[in-house]
Coordinates of C-alpha atoms and ligand atoms in Angstrom, one line a residue:
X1 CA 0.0 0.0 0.0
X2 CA 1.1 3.3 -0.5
X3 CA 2.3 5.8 1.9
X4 CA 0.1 8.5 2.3
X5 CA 2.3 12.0 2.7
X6 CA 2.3 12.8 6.2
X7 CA 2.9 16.3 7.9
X8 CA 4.0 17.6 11.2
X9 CA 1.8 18.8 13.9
X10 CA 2.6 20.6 17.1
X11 CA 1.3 19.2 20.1
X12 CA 1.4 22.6 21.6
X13 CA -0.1 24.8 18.9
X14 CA -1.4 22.7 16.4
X15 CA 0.8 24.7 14.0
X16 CA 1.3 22.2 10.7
X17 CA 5.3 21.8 9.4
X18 CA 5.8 19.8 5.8
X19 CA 8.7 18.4 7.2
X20 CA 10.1 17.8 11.0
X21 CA 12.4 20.7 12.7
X22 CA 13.7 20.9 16.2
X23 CA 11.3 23.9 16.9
X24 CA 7.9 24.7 16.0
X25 CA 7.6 27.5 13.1
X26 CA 4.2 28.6 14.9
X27 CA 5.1 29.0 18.3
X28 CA 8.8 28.4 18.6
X29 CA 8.0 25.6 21.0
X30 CA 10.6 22.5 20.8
X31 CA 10.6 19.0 20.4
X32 CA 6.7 19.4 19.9
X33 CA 6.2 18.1 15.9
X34 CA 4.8 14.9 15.8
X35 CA 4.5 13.0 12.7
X36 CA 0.6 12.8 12.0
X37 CA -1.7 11.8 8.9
X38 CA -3.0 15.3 7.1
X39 CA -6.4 15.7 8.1
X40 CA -7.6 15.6 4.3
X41 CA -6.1 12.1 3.2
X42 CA -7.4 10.9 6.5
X43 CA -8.8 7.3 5.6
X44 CA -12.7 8.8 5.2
X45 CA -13.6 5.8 3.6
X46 CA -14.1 3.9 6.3
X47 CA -17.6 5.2 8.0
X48 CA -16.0 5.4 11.5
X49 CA -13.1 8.0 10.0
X50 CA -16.1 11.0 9.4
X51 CA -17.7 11.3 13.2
X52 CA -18.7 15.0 12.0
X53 CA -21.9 14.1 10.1
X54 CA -23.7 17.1 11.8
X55 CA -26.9 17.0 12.4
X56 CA -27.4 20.8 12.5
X57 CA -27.8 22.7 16.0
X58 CA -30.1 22.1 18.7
X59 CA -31.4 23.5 21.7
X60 CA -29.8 21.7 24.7
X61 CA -33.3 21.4 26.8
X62 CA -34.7 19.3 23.2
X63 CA -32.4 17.2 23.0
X64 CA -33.4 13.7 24.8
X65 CA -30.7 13.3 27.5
X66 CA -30.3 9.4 27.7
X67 CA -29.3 8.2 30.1
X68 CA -25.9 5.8 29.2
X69 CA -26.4 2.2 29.0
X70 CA -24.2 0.5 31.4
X71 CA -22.8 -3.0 31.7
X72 CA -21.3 -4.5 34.9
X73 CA -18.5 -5.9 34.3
X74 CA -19.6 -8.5 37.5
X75 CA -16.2 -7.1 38.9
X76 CA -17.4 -4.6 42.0
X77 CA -14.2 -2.9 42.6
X78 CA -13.5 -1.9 38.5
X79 CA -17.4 -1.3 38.3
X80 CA -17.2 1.2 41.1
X81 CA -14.0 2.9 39.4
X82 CA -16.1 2.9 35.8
X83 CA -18.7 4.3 38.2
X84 CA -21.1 1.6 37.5
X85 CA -19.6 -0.8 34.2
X86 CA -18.7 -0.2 30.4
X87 CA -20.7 2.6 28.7
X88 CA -21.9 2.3 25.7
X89 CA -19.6 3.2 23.2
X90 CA -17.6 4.4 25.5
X91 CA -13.7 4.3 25.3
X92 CA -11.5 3.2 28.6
X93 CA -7.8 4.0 28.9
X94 CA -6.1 1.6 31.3
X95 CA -2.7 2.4 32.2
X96 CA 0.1 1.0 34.4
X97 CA 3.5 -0.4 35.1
X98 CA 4.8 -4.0 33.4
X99 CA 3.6 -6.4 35.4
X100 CA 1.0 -4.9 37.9
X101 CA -1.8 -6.7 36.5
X102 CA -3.3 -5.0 33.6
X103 CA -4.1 -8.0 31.2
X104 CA -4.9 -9.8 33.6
X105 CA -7.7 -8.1 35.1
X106 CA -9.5 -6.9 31.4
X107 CA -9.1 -10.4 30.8
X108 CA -11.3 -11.7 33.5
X109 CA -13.7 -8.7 33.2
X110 CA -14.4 -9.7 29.7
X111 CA -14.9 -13.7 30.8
X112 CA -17.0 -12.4 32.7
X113 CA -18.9 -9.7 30.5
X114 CA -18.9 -12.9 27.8
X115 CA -20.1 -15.1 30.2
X116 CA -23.3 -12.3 31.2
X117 CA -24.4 -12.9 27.8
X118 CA -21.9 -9.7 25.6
X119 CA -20.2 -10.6 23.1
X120 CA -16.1 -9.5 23.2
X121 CA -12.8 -9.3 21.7
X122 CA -9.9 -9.5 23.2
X123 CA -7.0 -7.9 20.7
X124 CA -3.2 -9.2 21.9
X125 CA -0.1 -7.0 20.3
X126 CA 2.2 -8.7 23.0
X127 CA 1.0 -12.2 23.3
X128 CA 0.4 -14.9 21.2
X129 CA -3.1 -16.7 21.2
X130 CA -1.4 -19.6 22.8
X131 CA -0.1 -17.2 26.1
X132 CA -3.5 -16.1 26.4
X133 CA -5.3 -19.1 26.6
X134 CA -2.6 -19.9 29.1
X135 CA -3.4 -16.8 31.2
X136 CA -7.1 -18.2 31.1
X137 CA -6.4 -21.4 31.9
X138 CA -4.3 -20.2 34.9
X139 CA -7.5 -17.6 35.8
X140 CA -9.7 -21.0 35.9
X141 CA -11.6 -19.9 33.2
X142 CA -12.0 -22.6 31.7
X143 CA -13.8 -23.0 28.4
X144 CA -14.2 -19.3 27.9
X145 CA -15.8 -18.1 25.0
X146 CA -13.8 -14.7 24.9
X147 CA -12.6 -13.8 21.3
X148 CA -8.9 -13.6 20.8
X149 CA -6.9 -11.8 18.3
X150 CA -3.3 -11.4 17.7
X151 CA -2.9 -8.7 15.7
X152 CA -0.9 -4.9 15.6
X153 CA -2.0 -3.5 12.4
X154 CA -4.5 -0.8 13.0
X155 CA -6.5 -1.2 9.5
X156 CA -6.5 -5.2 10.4
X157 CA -8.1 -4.6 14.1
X158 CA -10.8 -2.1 12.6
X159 CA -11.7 -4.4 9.8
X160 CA -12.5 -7.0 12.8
X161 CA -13.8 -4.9 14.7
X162 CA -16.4 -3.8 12.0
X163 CA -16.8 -7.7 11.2
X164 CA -17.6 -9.0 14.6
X165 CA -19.6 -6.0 15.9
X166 CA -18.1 -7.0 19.4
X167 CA -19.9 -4.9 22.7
X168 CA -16.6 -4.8 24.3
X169 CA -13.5 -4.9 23.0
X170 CA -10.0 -4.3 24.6
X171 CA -6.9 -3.6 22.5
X172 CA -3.5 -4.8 24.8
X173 CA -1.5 -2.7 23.9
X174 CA -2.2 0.7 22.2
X175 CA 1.7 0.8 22.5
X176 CA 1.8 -2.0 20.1
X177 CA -1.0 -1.1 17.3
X178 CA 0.5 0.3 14.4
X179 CA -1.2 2.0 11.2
X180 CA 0.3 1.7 8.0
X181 CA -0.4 5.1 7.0
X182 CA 2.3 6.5 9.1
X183 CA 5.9 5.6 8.7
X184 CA 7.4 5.6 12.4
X185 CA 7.3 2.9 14.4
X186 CA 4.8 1.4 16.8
X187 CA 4.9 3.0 20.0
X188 CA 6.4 6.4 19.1
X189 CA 4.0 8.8 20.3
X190 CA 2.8 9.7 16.4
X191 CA 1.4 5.8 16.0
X192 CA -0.1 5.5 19.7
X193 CA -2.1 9.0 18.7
X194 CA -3.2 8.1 15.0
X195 CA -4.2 4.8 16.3
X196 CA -6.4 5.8 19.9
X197 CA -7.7 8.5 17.5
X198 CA -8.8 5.7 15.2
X199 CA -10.0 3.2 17.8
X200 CA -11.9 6.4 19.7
X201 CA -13.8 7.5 16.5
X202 CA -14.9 4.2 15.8
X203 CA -16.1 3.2 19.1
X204 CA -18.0 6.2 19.0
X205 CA -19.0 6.0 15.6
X206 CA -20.2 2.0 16.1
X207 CA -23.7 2.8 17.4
X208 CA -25.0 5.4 15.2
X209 CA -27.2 3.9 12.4
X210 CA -27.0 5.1 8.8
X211 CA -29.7 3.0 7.2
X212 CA -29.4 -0.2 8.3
X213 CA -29.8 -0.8 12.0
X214 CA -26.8 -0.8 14.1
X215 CA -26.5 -2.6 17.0
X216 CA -25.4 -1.3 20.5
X217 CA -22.5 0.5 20.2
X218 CA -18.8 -1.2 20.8
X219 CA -17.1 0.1 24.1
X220 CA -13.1 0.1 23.9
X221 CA -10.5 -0.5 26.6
X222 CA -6.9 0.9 25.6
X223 CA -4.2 -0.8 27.7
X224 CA -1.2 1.9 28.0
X225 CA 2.3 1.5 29.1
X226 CA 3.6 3.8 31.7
X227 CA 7.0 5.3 31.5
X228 CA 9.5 6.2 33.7
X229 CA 8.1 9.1 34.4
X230 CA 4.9 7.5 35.6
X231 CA 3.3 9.1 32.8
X232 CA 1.0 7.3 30.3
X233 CA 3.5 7.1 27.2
X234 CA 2.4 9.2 24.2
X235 CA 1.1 12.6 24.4
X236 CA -1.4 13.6 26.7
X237 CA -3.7 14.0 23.9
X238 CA -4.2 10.5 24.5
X239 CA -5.8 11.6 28.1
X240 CA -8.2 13.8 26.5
X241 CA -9.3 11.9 23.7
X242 CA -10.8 8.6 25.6
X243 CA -13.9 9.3 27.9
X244 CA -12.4 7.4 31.2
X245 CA -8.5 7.1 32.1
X246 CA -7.7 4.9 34.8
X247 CA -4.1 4.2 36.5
X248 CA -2.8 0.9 38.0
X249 CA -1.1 1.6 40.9
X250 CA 0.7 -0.5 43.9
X251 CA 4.1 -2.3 44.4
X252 CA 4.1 -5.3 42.2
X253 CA 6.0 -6.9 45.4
X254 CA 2.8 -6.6 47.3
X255 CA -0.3 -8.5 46.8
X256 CA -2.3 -5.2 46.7
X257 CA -3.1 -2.9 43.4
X258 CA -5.2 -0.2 43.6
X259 CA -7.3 1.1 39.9
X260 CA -7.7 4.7 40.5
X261 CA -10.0 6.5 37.9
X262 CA -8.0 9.8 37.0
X263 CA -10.7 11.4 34.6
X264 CA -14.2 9.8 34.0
X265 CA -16.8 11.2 32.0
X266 CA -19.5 8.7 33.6
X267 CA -18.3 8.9 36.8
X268 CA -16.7 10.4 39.9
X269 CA -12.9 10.6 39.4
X270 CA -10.7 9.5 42.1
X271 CA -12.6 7.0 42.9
X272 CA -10.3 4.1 43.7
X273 CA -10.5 0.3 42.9
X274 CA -9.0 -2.2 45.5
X275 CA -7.6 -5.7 44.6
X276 CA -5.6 -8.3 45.6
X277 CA -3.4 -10.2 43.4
X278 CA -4.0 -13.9 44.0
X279 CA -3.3 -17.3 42.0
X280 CA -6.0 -17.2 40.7
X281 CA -5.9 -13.7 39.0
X282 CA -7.1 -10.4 40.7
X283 CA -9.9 -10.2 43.4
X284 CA -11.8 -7.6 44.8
X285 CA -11.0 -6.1 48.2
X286 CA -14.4 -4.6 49.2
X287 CA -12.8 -3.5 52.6
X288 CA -9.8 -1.7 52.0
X289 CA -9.1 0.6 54.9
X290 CA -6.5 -1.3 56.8
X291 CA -4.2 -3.2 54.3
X292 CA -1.9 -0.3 53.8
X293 CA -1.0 -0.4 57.6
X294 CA 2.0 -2.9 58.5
X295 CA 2.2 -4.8 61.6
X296 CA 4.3 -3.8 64.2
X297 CA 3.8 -6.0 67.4
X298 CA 4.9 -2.3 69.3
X299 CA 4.8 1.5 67.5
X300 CA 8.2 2.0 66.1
X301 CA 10.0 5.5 65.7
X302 CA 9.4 7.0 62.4
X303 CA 6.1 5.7 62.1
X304 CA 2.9 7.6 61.6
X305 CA -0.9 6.1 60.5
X306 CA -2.9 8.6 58.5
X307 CA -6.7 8.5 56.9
X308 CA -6.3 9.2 53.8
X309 CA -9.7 9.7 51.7
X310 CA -10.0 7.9 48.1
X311 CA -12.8 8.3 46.1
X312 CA -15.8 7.5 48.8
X313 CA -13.9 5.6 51.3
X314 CA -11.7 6.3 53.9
X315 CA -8.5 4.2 54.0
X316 CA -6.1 4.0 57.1
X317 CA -2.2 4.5 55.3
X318 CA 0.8 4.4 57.4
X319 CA 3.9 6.8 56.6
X320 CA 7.1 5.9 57.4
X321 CA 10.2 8.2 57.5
X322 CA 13.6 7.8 58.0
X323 CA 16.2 10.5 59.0
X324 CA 19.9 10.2 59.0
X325 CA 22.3 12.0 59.1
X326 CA 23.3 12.7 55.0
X327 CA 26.4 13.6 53.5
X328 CA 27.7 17.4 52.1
X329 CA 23.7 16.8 50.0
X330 CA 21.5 15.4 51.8
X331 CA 18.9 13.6 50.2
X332 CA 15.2 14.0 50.2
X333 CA 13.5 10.9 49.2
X334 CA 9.9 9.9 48.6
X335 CA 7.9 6.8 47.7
X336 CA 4.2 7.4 47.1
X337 CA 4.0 10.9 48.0
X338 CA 4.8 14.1 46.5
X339 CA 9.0 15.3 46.7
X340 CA 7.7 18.7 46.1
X341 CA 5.7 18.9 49.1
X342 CA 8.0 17.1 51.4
X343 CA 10.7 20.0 50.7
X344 CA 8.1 22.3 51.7
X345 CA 6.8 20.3 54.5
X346 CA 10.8 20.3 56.3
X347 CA 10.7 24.3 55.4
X348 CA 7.7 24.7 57.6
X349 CA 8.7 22.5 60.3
X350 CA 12.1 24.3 60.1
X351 CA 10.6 28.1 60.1
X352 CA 7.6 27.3 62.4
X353 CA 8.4 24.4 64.7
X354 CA 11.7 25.0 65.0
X355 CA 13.3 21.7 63.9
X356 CA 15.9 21.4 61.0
X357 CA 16.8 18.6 59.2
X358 CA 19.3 20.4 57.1
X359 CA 22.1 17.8 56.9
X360 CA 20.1 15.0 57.2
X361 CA 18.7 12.6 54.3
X362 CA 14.9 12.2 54.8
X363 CA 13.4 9.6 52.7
X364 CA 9.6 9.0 53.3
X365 CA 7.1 6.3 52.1
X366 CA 3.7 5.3 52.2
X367 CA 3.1 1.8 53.2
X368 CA 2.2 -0.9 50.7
X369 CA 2.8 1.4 47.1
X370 CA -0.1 3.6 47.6
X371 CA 0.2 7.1 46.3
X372 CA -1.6 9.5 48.4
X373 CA -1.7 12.9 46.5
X374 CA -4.3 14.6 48.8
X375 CA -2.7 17.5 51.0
X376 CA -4.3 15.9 54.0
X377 CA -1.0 13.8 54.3
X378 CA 0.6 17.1 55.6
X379 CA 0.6 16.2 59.1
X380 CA 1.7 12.6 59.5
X381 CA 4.2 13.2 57.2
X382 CA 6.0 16.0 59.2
X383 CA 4.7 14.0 62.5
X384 CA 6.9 10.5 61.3
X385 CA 9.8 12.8 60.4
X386 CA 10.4 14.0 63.7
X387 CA 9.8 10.8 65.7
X388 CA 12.2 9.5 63.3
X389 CA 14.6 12.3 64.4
X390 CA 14.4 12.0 68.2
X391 CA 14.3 8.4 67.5
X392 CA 10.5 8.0 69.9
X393 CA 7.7 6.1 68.5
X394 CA 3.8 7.5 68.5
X395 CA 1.6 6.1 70.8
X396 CA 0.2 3.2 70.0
X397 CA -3.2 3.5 68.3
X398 CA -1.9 6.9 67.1
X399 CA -3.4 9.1 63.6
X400 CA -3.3 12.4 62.2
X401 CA -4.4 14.3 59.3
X402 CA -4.2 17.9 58.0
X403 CA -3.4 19.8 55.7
X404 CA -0.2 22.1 56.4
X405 CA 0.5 25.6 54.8
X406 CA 3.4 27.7 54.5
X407 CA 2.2 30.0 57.4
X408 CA 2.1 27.1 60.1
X409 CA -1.6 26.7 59.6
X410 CA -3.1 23.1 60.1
X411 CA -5.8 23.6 57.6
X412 CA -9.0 21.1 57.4
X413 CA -8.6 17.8 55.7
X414 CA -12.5 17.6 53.6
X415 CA -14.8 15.1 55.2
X416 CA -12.4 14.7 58.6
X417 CA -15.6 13.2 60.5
X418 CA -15.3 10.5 58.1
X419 CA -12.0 9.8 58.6
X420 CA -12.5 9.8 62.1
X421 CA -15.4 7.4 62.5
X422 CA -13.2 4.8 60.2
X423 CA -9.7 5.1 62.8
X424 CA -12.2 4.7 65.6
X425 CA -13.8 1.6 63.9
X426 CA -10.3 0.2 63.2
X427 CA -9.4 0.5 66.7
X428 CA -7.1 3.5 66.5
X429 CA -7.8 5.4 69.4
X430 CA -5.4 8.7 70.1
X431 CA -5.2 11.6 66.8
X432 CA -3.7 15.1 66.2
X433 CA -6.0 16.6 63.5
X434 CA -7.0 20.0 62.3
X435 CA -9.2 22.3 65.2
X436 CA -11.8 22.8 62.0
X437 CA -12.6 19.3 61.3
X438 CA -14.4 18.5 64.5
X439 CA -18.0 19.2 65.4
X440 CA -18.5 22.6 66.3
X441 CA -20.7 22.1 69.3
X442 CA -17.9 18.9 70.7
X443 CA -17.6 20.1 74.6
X444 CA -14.6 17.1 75.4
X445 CA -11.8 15.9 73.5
X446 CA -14.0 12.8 73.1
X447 CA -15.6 12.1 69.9
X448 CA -16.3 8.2 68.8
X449 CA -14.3 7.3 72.3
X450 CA -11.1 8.6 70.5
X451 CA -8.8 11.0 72.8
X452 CA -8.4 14.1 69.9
X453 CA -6.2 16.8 70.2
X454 CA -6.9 19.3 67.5
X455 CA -4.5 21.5 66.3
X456 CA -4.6 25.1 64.5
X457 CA -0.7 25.1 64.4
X458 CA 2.2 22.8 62.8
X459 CA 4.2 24.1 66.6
X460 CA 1.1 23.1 68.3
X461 CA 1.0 19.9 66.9
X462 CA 4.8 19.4 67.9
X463 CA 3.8 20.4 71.2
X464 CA 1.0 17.9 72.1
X465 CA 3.2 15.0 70.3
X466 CA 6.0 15.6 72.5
X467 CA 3.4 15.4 75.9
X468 CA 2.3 12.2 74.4
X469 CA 5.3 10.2 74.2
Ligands
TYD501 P1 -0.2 -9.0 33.8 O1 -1.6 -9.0 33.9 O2 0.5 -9.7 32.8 O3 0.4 -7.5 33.9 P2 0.4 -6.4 32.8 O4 -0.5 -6.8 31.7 O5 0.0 -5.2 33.5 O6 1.8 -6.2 32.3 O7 0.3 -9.4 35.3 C1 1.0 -10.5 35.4 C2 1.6 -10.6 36.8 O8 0.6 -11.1 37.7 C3 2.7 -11.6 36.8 O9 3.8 -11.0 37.6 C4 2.1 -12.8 37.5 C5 1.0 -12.3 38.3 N1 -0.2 -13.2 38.3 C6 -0.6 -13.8 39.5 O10 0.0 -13.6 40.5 N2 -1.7 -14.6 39.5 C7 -2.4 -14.9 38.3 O11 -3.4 -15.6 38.4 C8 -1.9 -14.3 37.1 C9 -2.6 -14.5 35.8 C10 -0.8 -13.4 37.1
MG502 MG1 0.0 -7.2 29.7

């Protein structure tokens, strides 16, 4: 087949170049052309390459508002991160490390959709037919009636798609499709664009009838690699162009993987899946809120449990620090959390509380591979750092939570009766949190039979931590 001329696009501007250059003509941005198919000798011969058939304007309040259809995948934990199953039509990017669990997860959900009566495909760029039917037979799914293809070539995966009509289909990997229209290799971020593009369109394109009558529409789920970065690899485009983008996260040394949903336009984002990584595939943890704690027989310096909030529900996370004295540099290190905001956090404690870690390494981490990004983390991260430093454990059955700012402040963590209620449950019973995030009318430091000392001050904080111990 022949090439097709290709240009270069900016992913910044969207300025057009005939041929690549270091630095965009349009907006003097560099290393931002990416080799991409001119949008007039697109492929508009395939009915799924032309989405724009308008259909003139409308007035919003005319238009029917339909609800989506939605189809559990009979997985609780991924349905609660789709926020409620596949939609319709609806395009999924999954991403995550090597490893962590991707395939085989979207390879039970679609057993399992199969089995509810949908029909699905199961497209394979890294594995042969054989390995899959392996993985299966390993996930004791026996005699499953999932569709398999191996296959990379983009125009080869459409014309299947278009054959078979499937409800749900996964590609594994985008990384790995390839279209022939393009002349760089599979992977680079011009292929893994051109190729979602494709795959999006015609997912959304599957359901709308033009004469005969179409079927439901076909819902997609884009496996992604992750790179070093912790970035989905390709541009971000690839973020905006799917309707959900979720994100495997977890140490692949520990059993547990969380599925956090980082944009969903069916559902509530940050909204986190739990599962645990057994023989027998990945199961669903429908109780989450105390595997990210480890077991210490007695509390141990350095050590601090927080609530953390994900998606609807609270989860108890220990933070560990260590701090040691560093060489001429001392290192700041952290695992889970934000590095950013740990230098921050040791400027605070330094200008408000008074204690300096300047030549020491710190290196902090949350427990278990969970990444907590919510500011709330503020407080038992600075609180593990110092009882690292003076070497003292917390009390046992000791939390905190609270956001800290630059001023000293201990602001409010959102939803902190929440958080409370799930410590007490857990049997945590002494916490340091923010003054705001208790009931207004609360006469004793008693609330759900936890002793609480709230805070308005990082120094304050310090203060009543030192009493305790
Ligand atoms: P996989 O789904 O291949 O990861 P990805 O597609 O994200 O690269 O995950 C495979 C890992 O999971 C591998 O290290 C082995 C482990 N595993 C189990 O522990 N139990 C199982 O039943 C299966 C199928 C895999
Ligand atoms: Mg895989």
């Amino acid at each position: 087949m022949a090439k097709e001329k290709t240009v270069y696009v900016c992913s910044e501007c969207g300025g057009v170049s005939p041929k690549w250059q270091g630095k965009c003509p349009s907006c003097n941005a560099w290393n931002t052309l990416i080799e991409s198919v001119p949008e007039s000798t697109a492929p508009t011969k395939n009915r799924f390459a032309s989405l724009a058939k308008t259909s003139g304007v409308a007035v919003l309040g005319d238009i029917d508002a339909v609800d989506m259809a939605r189809t559990p995948t009979g997985h609780d934990e991924l349905d609660r991160v789709l926020g409620g199953g596949m939609v319709e039509g609806g395009v999924v990017l999954i991403g995550g490390d090597p490893g962590i669990g991707k395939s085989t997860l979207l390879l039970q959900a679609l057993d399992s959709l199969q089995r509810s009566g949908q029909r699905t495909l199961y497209v394979t760029g890294e594995e042969s037919g054989a390995q899959v039917a392996l993985r299966a037979r390993r996930l004791g799914l026996d005699n499953s009636q999932v569709s398999v293809l191996a296959e990379i070539g983009l125009e080869k995966i459409l014309a299947t798609l278009e054959a078979t009509r499937p409800d749900v289909a996964v590609i594994d990997s985008i990384q790995t499709v390839y279209s022939e229209q393009l002349t760089s290799a599979p992977g680079s971020v011009a292929q893994v664009r051109e190729c979602a593009a494709h795959l999006t369109r015609y997912a959304k394109a599957s359901g709308q009838s033009d004469g005969d009558t179409r079927g439901r529409a076909t819902s997609i789920v884009l496996v992604g690699h992750v790179t070093k970065e912790g970035a989905l690899a390709g541009p971000r485009v690839l973020e905006h162009m799917v309707d959900t983008v979720l994100y495997f996260e977890g140490d692949t040394h520990s059993s547990f993987r969380l599925v956090r949903a980082i944009k969903n336009r069916f559902g509530a984002v940050n909204e986190i899946g739990v599962f645990a990584m057994t023989e027998k595939g990945l199961k669903g943890v429908s109780n989450p809120s105390a595997i990210f704690l480890s077991q210490h027989a007695e509390p141990v310096p350095g050590s601090c449990v927080m609530v953390t909030l994900e998606g609807t529900r609270p989860m108890l996370v220990e933070i560990q620090a260590l701090v040691d004295s560093g060489g001429p540099s001392p290192r700041r290190l952290s695992v889970g959390l934000d590095k950013d905001r740990l230098a921050m956090l040791l400027a605070v404690l330094h200008r408000h509380a008074g204690v300096a870690c300047m030549d020491q390494d710190v290196f902090v981490n949350a427990v278990g591979g969970v990444r907590i990004s919510e500011p709330a983390a503020d407080l038992a991260v600075l609180l593990s750092i110092t009882s690292s430093l003076r070497g003292k454990p917390l009390p046992k059955g000791f939390f905190a939570f609270g956001e800290v700012g630059l001023a000293g402040e201990v602001r409010p963590a959102p939803r902190g009766q929440e958080r409370l209620k799930e410590a007490a449950k857990l049997g945590f019973s002494v916490a340091v949190v923010p003054k705001a995030n208790l009931p207004k009318n609360l006469k004793s430091k008693d609330f759900e039979g936890l002793t609480i000392h709230a805070v308005e001050r990082v120094e304050e904080a310090m203060t009543v931590v030192r009493d305790l111990a």
